[in-house]
PDB file of C-alpha atoms in Angstrom:
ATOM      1  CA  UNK A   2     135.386 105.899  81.571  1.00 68.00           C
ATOM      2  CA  UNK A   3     132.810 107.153  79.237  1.00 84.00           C
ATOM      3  CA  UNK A   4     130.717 110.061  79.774  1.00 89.00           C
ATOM      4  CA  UNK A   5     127.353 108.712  81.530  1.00 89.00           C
ATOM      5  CA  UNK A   6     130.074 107.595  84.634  1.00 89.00           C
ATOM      6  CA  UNK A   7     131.992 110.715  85.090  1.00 92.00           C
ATOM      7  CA  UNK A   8     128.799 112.595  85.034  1.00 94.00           C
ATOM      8  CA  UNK A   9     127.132 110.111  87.678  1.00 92.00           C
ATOM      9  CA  UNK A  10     130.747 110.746  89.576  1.00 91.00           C
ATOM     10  CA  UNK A  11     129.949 114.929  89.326  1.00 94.00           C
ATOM     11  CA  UNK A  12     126.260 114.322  90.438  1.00 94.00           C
ATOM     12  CA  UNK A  13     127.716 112.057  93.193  1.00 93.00           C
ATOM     13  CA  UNK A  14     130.069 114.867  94.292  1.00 94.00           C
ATOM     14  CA  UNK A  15     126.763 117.306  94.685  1.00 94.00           C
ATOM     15  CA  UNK A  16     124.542 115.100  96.428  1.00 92.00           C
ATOM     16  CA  UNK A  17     127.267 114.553  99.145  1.00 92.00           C
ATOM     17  CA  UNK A  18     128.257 117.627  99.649  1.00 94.00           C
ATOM     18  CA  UNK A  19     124.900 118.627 100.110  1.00 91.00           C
ATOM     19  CA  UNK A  20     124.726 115.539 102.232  1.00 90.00           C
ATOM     20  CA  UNK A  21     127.638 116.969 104.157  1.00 91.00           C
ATOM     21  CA  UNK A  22     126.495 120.773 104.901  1.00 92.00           C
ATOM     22  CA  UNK A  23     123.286 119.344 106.528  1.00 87.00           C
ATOM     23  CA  UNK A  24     124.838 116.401 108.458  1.00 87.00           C
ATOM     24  CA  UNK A  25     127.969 118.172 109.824  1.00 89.00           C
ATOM     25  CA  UNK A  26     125.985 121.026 111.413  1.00 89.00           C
ATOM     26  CA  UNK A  27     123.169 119.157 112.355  1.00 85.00           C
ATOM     27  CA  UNK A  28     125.341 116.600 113.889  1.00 82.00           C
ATOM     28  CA  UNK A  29     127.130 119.152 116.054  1.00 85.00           C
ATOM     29  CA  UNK A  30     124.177 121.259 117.278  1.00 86.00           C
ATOM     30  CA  UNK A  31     121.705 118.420 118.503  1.00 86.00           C
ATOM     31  CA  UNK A  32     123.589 115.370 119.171  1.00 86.00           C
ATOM     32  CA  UNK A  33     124.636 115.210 122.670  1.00 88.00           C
ATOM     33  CA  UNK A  34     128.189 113.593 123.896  1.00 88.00           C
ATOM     34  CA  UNK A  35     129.869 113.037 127.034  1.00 89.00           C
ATOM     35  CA  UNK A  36     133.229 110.889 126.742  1.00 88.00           C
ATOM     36  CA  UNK A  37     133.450 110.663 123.443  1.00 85.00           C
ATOM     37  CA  UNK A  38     129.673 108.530 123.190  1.00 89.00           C
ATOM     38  CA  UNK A  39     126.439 110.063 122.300  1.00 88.00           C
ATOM     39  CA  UNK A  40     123.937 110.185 125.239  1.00 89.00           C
ATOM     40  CA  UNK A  41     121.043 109.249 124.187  1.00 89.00           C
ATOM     41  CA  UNK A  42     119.293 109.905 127.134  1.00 88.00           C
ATOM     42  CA  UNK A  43     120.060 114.069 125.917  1.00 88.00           C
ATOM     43  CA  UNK A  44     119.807 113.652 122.335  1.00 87.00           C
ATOM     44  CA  UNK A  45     115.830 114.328 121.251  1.00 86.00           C
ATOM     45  CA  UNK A  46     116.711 114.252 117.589  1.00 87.00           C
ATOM     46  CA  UNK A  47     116.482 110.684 116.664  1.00 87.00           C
ATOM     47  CA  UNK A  48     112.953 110.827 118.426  1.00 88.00           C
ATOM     48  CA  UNK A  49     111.329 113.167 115.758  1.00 90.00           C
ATOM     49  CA  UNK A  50     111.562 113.978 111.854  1.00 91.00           C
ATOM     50  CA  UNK A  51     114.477 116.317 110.915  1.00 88.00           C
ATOM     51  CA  UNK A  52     115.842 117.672 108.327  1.00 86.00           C
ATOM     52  CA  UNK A  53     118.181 114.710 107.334  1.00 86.00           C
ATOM     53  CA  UNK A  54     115.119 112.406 107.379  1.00 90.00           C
ATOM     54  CA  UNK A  55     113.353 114.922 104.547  1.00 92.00           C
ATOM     55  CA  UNK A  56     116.542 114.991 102.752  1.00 90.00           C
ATOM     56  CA  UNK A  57     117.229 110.940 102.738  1.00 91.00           C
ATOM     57  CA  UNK A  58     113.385 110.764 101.776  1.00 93.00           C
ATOM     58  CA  UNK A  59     114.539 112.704  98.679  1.00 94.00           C
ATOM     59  CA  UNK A  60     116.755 111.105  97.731  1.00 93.00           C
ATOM     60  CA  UNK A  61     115.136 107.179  98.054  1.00 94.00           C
ATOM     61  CA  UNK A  62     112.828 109.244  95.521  1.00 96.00           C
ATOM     62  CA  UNK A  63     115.712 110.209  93.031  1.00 95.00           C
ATOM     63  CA  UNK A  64     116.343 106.872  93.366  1.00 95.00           C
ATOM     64  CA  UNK A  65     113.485 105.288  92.757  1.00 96.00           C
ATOM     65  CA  UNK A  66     113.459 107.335  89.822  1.00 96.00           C
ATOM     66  CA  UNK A  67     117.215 106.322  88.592  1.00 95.00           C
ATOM     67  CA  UNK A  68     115.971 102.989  88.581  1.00 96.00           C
ATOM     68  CA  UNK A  69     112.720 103.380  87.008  1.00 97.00           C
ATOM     69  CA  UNK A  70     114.548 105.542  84.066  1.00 96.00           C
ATOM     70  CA  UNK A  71     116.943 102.762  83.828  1.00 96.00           C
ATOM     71  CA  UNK A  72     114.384  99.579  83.692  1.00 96.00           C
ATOM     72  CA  UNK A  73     112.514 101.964  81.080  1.00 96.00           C
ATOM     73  CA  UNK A  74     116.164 102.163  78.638  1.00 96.00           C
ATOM     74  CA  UNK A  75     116.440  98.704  78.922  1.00 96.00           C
ATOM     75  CA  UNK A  76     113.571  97.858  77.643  1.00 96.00           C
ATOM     76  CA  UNK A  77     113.642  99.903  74.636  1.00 95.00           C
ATOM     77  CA  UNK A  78     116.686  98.263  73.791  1.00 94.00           C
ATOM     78  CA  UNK A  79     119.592 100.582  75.025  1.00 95.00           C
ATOM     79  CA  UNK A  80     122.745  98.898  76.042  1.00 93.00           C
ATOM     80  CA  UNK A  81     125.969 100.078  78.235  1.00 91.00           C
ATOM     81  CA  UNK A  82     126.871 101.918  75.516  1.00 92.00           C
ATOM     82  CA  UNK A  83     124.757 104.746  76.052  1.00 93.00           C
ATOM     83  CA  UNK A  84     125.359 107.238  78.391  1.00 93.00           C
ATOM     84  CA  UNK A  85     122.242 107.434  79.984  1.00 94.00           C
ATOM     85  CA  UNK A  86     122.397 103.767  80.977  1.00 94.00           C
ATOM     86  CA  UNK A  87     125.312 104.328  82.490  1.00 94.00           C
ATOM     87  CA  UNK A  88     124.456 106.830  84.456  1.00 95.00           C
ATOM     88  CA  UNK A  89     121.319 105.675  86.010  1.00 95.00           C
ATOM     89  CA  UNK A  90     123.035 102.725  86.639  1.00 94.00           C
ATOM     90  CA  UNK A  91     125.743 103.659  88.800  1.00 94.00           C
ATOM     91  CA  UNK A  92     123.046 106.905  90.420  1.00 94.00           C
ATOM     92  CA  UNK A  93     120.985 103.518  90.782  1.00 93.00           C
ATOM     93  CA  UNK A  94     123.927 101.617  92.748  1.00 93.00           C
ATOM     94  CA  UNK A  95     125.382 104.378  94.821  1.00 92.00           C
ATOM     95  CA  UNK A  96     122.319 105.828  96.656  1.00 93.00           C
ATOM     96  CA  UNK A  97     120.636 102.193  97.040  1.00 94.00           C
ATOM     97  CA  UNK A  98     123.554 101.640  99.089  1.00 94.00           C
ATOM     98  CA  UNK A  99     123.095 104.850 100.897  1.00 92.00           C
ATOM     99  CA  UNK A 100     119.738 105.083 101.750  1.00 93.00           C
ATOM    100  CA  UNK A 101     120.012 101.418 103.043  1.00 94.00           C
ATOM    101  CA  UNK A 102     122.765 102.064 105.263  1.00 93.00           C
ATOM    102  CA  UNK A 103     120.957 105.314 106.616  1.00 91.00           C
ATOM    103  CA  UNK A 104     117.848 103.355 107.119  1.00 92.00           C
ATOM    104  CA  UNK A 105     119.601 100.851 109.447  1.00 95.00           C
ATOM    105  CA  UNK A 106     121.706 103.632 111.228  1.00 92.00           C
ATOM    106  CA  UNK A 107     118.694 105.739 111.523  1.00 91.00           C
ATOM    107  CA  UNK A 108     116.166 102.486 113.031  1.00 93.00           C
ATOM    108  CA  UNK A 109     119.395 101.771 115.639  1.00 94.00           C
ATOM    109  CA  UNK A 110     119.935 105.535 116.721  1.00 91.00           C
ATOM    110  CA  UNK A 111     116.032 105.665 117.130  1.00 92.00           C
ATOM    111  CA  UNK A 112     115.419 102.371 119.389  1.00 92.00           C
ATOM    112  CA  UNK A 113     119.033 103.301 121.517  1.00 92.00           C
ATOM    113  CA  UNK A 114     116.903 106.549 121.891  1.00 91.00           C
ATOM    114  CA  UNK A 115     113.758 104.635 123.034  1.00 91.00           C
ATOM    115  CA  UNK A 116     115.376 102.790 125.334  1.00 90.00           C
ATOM    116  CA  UNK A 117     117.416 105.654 127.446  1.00 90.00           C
ATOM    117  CA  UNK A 118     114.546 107.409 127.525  1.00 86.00           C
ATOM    118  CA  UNK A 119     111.747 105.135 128.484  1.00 85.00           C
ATOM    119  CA  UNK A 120     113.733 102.124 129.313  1.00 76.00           C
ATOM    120  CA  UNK A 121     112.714 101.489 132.970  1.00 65.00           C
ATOM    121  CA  UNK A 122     108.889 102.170 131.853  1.00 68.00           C
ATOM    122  CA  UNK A 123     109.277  99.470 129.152  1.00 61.00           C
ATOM    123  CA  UNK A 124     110.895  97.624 131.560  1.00 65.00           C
ATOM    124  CA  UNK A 125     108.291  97.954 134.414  1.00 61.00           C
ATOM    125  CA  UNK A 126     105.455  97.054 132.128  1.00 56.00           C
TER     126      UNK A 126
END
């Protein structure tokens, strides 16, 4: 591996541990579970912005940037060779993939949430 991938793999190992001290504690303090399932019906959080919303937000941005940095290298010519391709590239890969798969999580959590808590009123009307 040349150097642009094992620093992408360092700045990888930040961003989820970062990831990781706001999930874990979060996920423990406002979620809400009786046997083993969350009950949504208790659990407010997916109904308003938090903290882990700002923080995903972020990083789309980062990522957005990755990507931008990397279409600009390209088109000045750089190849895989350099470091800094490599680098965006896989920062570009990883979080795409992340955000993504928060996005969907996030939109499923939030309607489940919806519907335990004003499901006979959606219902009625």
């Amino acid at each position: 591996m040349d150097t642009g991938w094992i620093v992408s793999l360092g700045v990888m190992a930040v961003w989820i541990t970062i990831i990781m001290a706001v999930m874990i504690p979060m996920h423990k303090k406002h979620i809400v579970k009786e046997n083993g399932k969350i009950n949504y019906k208790k659990t407010t959080i997916f109904l308003r912005w938090n903290r882990f919303d700002t923080m995903t937000l972020i990083l789309a941005i980062y990522t957005i940037l990755c990507i931008q940095a990397l279409n600009m290298m390209l088109s000045g010519g750089f190849t895989i060779e350099n470091h800094f391709v490599q680098f965006f590239t896989n920062q570009g890969q990883a979080w795409v993939i992340v955000v993504f798969a928060y996005l969907i999580t996030r939109v499923t959590a939030t309607l489940k949430s919806i519907k335990a808590h004003w499901g006979d009123e959606l219902e009625a009307d």
